[in-house]
Tab-separated table of C-alpha atoms in Angstrom:
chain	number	residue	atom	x	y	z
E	49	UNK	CA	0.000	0.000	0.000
E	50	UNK	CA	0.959	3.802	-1.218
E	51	UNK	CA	0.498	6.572	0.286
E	52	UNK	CA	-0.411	7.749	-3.578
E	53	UNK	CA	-2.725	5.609	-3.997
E	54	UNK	CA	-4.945	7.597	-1.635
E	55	UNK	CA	-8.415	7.372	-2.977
E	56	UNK	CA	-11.555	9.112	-1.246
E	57	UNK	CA	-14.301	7.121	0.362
E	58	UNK	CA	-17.107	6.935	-2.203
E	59	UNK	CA	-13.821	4.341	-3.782
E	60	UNK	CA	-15.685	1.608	-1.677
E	61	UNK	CA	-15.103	-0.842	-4.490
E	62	UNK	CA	-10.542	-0.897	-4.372
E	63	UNK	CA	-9.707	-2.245	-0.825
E	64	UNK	CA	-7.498	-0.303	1.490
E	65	UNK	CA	-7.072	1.738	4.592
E	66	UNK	CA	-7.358	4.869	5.879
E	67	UNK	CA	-4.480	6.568	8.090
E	68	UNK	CA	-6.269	10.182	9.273
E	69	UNK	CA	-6.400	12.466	6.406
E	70	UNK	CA	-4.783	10.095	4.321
E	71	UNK	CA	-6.682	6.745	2.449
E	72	UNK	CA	-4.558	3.901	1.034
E	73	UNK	CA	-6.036	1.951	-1.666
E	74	UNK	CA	-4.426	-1.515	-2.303
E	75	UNK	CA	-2.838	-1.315	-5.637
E	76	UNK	CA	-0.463	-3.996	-6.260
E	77	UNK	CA	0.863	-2.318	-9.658
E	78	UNK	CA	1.658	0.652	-7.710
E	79	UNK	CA	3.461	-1.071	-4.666
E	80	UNK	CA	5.709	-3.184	-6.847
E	81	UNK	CA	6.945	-0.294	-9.023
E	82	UNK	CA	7.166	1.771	-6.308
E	83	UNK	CA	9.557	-1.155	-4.502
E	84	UNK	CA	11.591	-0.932	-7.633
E	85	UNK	CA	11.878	2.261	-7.840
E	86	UNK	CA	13.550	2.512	-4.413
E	87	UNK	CA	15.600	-0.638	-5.550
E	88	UNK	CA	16.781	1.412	-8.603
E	89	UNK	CA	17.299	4.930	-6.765
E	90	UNK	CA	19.628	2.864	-3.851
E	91	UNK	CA	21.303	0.668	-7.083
E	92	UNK	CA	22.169	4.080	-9.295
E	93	UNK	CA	23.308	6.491	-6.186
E	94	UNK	CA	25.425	3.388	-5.337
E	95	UNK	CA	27.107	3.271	-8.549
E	96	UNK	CA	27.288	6.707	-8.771
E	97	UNK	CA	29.520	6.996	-5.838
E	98	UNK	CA	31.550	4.324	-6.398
E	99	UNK	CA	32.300	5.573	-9.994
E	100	UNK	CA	34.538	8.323	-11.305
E	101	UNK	CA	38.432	9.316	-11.329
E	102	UNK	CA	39.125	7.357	-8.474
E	103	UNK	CA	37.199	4.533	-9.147
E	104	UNK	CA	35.949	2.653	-5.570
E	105	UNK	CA	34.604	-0.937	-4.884
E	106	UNK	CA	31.589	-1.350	-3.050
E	107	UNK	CA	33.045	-2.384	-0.155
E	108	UNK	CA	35.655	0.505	-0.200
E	109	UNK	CA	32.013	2.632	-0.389
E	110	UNK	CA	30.361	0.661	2.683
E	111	UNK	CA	33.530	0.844	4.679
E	112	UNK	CA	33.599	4.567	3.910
E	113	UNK	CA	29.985	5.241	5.536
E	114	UNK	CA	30.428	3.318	8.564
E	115	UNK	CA	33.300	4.926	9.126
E	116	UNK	CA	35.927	2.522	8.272
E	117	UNK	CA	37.831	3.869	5.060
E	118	UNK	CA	41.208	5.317	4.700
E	119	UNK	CA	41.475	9.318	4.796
E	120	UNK	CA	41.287	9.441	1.265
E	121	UNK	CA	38.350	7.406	1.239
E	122	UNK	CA	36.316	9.358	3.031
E	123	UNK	CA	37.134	12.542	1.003
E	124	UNK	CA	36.483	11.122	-1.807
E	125	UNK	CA	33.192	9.370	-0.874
E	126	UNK	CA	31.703	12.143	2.035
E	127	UNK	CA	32.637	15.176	0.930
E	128	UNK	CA	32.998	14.657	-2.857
E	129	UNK	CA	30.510	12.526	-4.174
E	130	UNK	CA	27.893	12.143	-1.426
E	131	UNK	CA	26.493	15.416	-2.104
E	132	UNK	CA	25.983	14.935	-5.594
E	133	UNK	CA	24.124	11.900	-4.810
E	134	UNK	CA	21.887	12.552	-2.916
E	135	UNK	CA	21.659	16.341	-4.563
E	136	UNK	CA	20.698	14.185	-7.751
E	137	UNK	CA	17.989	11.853	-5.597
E	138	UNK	CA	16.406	14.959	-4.005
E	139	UNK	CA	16.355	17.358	-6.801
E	140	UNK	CA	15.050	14.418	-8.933
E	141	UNK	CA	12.555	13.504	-6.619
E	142	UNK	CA	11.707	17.598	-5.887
E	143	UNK	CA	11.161	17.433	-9.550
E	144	UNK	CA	8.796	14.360	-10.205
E	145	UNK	CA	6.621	15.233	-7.283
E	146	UNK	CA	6.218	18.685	-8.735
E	147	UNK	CA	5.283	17.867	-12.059
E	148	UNK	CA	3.225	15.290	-11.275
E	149	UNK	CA	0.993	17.497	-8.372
E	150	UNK	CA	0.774	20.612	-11.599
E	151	UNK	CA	-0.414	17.860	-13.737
E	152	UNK	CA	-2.703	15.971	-11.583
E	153	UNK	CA	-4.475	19.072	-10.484
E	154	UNK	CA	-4.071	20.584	-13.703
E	155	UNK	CA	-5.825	17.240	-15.278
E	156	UNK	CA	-3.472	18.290	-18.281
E	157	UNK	CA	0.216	16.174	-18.716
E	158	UNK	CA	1.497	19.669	-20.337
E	159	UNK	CA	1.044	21.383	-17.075
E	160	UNK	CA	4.355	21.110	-15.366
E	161	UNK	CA	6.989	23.791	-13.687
E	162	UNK	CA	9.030	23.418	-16.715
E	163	UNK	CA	5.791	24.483	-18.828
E	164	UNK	CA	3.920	27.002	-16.656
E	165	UNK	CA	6.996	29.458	-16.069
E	166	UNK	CA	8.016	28.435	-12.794
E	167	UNK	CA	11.686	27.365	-13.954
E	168	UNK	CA	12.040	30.165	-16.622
E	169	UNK	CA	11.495	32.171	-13.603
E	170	UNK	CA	13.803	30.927	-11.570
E	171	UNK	CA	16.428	30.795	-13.822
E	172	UNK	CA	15.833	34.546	-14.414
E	173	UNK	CA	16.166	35.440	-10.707
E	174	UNK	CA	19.613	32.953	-10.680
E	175	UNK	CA	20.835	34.790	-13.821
E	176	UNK	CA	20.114	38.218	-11.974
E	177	UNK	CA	22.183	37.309	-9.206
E	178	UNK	CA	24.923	36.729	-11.094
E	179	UNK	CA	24.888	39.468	-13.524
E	180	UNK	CA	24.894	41.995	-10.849
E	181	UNK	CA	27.614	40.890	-9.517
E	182	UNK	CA	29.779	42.285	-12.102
E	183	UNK	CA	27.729	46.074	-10.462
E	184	UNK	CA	26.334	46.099	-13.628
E	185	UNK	CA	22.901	46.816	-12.373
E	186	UNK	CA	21.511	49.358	-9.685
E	187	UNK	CA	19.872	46.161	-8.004
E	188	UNK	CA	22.894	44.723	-7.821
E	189	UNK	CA	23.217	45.244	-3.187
E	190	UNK	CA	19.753	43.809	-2.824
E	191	UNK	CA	20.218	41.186	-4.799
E	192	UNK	CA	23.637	39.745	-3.951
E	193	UNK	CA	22.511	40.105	-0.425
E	194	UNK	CA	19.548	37.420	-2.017
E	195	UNK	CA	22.068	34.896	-3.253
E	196	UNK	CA	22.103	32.809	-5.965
E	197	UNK	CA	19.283	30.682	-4.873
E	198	UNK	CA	17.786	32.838	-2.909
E	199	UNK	CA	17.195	34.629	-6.277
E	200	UNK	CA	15.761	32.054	-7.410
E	201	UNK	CA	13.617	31.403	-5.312
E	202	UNK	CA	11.999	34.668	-5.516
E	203	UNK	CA	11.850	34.231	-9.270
E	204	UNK	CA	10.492	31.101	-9.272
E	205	UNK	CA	7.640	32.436	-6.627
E	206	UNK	CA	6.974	35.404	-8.756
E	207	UNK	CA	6.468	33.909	-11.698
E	208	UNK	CA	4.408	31.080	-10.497
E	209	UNK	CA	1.966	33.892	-8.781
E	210	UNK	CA	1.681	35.822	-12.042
E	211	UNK	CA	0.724	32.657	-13.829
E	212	UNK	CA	-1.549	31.465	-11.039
E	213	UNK	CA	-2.995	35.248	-11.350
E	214	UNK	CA	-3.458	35.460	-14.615
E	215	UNK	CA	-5.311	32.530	-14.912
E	216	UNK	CA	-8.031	33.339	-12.667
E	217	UNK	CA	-10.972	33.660	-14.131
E	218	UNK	CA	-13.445	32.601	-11.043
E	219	UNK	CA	-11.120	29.372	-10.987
E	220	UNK	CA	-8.125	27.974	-12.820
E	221	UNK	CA	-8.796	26.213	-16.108
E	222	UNK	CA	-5.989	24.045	-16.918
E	223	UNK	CA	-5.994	25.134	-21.098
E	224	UNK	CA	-5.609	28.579	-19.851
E	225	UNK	CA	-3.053	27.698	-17.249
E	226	UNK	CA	-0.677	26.460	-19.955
E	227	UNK	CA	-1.144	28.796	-22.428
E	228	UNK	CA	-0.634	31.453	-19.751
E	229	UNK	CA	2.428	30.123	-18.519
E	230	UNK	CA	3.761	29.307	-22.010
E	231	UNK	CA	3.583	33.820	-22.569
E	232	UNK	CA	5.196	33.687	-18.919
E	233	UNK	CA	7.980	31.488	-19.870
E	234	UNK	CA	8.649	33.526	-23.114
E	235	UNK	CA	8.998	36.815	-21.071
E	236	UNK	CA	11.047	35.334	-18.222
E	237	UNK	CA	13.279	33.222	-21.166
E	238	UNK	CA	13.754	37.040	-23.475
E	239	UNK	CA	14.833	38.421	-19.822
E	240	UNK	CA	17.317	36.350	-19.178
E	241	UNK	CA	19.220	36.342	-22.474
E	242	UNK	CA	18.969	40.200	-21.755
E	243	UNK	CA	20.568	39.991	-18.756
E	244	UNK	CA	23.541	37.332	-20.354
E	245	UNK	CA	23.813	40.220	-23.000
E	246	UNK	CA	24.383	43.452	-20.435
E	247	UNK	CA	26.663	40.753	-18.227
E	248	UNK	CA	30.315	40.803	-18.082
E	249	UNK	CA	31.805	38.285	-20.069
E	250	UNK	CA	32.683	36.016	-16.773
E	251	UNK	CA	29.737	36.555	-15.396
E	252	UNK	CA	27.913	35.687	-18.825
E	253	UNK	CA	30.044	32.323	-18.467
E	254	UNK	CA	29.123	31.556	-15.151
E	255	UNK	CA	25.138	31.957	-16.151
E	256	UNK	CA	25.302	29.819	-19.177
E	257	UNK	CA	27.242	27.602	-16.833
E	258	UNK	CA	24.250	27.036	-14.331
E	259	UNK	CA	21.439	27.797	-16.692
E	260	UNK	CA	22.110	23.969	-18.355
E	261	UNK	CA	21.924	21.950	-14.883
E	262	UNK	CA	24.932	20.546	-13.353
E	263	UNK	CA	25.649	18.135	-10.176
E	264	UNK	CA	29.032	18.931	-10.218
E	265	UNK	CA	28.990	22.257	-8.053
E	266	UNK	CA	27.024	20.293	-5.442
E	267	UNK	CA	28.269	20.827	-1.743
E	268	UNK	CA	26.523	20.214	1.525
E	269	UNK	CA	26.050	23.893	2.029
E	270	UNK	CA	24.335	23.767	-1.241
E	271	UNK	CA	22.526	20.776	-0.198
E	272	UNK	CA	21.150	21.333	3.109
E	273	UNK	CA	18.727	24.110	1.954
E	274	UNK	CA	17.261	21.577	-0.521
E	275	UNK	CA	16.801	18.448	1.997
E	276	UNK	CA	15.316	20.501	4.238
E	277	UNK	CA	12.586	21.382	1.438
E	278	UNK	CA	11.705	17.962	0.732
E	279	UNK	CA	11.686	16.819	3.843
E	280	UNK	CA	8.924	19.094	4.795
E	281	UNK	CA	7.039	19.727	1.494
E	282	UNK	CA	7.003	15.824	0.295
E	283	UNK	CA	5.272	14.812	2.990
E	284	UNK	CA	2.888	17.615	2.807
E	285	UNK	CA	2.293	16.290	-1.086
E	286	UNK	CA	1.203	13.280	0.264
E	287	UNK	CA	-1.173	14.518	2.272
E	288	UNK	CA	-2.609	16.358	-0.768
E	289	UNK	CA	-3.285	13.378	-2.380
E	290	UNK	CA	-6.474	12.378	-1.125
E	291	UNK	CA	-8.078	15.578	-2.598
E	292	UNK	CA	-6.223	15.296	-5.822
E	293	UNK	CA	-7.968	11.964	-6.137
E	294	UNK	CA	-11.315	13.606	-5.423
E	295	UNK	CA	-10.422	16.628	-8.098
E	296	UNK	CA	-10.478	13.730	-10.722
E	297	UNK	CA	-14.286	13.079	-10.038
E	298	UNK	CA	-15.002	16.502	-11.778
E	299	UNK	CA	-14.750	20.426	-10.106
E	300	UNK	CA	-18.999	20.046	-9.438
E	301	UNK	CA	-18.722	16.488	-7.960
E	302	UNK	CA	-15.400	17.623	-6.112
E	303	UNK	CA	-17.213	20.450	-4.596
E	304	UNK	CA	-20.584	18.589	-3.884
E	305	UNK	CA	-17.889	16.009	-1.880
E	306	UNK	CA	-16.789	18.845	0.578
E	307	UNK	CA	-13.429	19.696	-1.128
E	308	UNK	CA	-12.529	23.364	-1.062
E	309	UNK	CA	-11.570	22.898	-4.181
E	310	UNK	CA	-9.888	26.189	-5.015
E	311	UNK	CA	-8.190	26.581	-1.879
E	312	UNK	CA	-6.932	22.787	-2.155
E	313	UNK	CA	-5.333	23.940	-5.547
E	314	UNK	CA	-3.790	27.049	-4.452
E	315	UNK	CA	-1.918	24.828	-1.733
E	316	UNK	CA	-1.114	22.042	-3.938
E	317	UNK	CA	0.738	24.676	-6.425
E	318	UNK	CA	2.370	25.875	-3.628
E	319	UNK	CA	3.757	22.631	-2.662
E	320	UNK	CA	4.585	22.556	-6.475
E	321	UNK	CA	5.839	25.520	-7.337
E	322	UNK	CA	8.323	25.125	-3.448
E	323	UNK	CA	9.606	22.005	-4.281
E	324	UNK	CA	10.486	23.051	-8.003
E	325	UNK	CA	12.630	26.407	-7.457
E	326	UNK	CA	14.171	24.198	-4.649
E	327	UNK	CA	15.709	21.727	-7.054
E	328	UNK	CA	16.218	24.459	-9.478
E	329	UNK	CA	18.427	26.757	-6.609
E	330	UNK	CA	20.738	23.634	-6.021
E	331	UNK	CA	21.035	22.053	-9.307
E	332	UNK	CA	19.939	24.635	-11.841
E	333	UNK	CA	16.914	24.210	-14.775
E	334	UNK	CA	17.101	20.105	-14.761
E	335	UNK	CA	14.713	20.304	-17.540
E	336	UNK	CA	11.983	17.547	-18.270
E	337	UNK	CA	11.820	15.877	-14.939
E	338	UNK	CA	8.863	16.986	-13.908
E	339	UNK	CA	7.181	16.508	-17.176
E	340	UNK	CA	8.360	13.343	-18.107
E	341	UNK	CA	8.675	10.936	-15.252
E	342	UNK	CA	5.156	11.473	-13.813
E	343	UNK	CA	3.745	10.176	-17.181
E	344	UNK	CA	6.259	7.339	-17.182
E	345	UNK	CA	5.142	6.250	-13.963
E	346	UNK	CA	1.311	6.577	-14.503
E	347	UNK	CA	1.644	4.900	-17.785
E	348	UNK	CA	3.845	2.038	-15.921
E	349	UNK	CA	1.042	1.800	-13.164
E	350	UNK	CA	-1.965	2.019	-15.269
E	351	UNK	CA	-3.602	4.506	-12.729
E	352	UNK	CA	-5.835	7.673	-13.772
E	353	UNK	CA	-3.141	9.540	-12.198
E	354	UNK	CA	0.729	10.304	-11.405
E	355	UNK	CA	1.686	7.876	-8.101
E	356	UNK	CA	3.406	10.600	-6.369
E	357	UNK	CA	6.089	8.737	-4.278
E	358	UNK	CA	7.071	6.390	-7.359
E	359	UNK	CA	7.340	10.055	-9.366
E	360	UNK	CA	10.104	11.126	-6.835
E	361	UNK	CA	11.614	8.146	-6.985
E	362	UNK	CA	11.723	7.584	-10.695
E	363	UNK	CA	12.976	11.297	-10.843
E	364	UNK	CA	15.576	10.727	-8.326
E	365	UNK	CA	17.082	8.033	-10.850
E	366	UNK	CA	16.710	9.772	-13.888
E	367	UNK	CA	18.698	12.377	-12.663
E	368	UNK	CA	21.303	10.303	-10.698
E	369	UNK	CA	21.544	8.227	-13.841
E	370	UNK	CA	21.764	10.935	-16.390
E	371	UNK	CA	24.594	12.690	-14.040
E	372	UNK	CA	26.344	9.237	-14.199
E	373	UNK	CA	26.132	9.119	-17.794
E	374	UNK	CA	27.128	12.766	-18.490
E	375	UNK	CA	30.782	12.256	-16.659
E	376	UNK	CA	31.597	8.667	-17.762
E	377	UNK	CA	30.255	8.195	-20.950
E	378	UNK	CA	32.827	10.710	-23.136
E	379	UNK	CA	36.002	12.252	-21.614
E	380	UNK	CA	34.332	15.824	-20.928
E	381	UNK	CA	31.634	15.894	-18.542
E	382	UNK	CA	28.591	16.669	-20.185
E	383	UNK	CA	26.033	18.608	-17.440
E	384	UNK	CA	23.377	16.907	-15.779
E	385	UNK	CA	20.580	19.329	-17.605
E	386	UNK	CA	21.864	18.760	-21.190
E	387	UNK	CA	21.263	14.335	-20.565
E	388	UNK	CA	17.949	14.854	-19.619
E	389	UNK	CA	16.970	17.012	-22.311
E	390	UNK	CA	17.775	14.462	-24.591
E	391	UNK	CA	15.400	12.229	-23.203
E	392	UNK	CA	12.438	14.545	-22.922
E	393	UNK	CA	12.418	16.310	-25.528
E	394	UNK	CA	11.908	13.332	-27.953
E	395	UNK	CA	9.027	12.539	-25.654
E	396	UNK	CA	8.046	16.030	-26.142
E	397	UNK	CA	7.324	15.535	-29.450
E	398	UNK	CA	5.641	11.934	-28.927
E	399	UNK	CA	3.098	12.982	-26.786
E	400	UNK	CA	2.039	16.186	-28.765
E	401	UNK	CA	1.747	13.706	-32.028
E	402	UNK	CA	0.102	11.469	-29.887
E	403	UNK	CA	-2.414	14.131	-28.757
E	404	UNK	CA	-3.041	15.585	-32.462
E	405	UNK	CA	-3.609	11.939	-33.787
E	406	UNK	CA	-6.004	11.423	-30.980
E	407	UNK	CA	-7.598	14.779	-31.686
E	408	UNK	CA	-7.832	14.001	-35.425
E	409	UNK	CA	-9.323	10.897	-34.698
């Protein structure tokens, strides 16, 4: 049983329990991909570790953690590449919670951070950070005193609140949502290639540099801000999930239930939009997380909706894996951000020829 999985009560027909404000259907599906997925996430960070310059066993690794291994040894494994590990499980799994809350309340797979501006607007308040460093700008004491992701943060917030306002038109209709946050996107995306252009040419480096996605400037000062985000806001997703399920009956039958069903979705784009700029502050725009693993894992399920813990934890792999592959693959490293767009992007293009065939049909 999932916490995912939550169903409401009129669901007399799938078996389960009920844990306070949270129900838990029996799914089998869902619990065995959702084993595997752990399997995979504690197989991959493994690896990950173990692999690179100085290659390790998995003993050496084990040793290492228990506190065992030689001096170098525990450089290598604790200070090195144990923050890129688990910076690559949580932003993954920040990620694939995210996308799949946007899209389940959305009831539209299109509707993710990396869609509705949230990321574009992040990256915009990064990129200002680091532009005015070079005193280019008259903002530039307020928002060095911000911080790199402290910037963007705020950017991610504002444009997420914009979108979210915009929309409003005595509720939030998913079509307009997108669409919306597709303008948003544009005008946070022109920004930031306006503020590259004004930058110093270092400080234009150093943008481009964390406006692709990397694991490799992952510390745990970097990483403590974004554990601390997941560990509050993914449980807080969870307990969302019971009124997501109910939001899939239908806004009148939702409402007729008891749901405050505009309040719930302010809250669970909150959650959303929290968790998102988190990942995006450590790691950079990781782009296509949140849009593609929460369909991967619904379609692997065969549930009306994205299983929320098996979304983080597919996400945490993805992006584990694709940092694995983008530093041992070719002699360069190739950044985490630039992997990961080649896998989404083709699936991009699936599911919109998908939806046109189906539309045409």
């Amino acid at each position: 049983m999932t916490p995912e999985t939550a169903v409401p009560e009129t669901h007399d027909r799938i078996p389960g329990v009920r844990l306070g404000p949270v129900g838990l259907a029996w799914r089998p599906a869902v619990l065995l991909w959702t084993l595997a997925g752990l399997v995979a996430a504690i197989a991959v960070g493994a690896v990950g570790i173990a692999v690179g310059a100085s290659s390790l066993t998995p003993w050496d690794v084990l040793r290492t953690l228990v506190g065992a291994g030689t001096e170098r040894q525990e450089l290598v494994v604790l200070d090195w590449r144990m923050p890129r590990a688990l910076g690559g499980l949580a932003a993954g799994a920040a990620l694939g919670v995210a996308g799949a809350l946007t899209q389940t309340f959305a009831r539209n797979p299109l509707a993710t951070p990396d869609i509705i501006g949230v990321t574009s607007g992040a990256s915009a308040g990064a990129v200002l950070a680091i532009a005015a460093t070079g005193g280019t700008y008259e903002v530039s004491v307020a928002v060095n005193t911000l911080g790199i992701p402290g910037a963007a943060l705020l950017g991610g917030v504002v444009a997420a609140a914009v979108v979210y306002g915009l929309s409003w038109r005595s509720g939030i209709d998913s079509y307009r949502l997108v669409l919306v946050g597709l303008g948003v996107t544009a005008i946070c995306t022109a920004l930031t290639s306006y503020l590259m252009v004004r930058a110093q040419i270092s400080d234009a480096n150093q943008a481009a540099a964390w406006l692709v996605g990397s694991l490799g400037p992952m510390t745990w000062d970097r990483l403590l801000p974004l554990l601390i985000a997941c560990a509050v806001l993914l449980p807080v997703s969870v307990l969302l999930s019971a009124g997501l399920a109910i939001g899939q009956f239908g806004d009148d039958a939702a409402r007729g239930l008891g749901l405050p069903l505009e309040l719930h979705r302010l809250a669970t784009l909150v959650v959303a939009v929290l968790l998102a700029v988190a990942a995006v502050a450590a790691a950079g725009p990781i782009a296509f997380v949140a849009f593609v693993v929460p369909q991967v894992a619904r379609r692997l399920t065969r549930v009306d909706r994205p299983p929320l813990v098996l979304s983080g934890l597919l996400g945490g792999v993805l992006v584990m894996l694709s940092d694995l592959l983008g530093r041992t693959v070719v002699d360069w490293e190739i950044p985490v951000g630039l992997v990961t767009t080649l896998v989404g992007a083709p699936y991009l293009i699936l599911l919109l020829l998908r939806h046109r065939r189906e539309a045409n049909a």
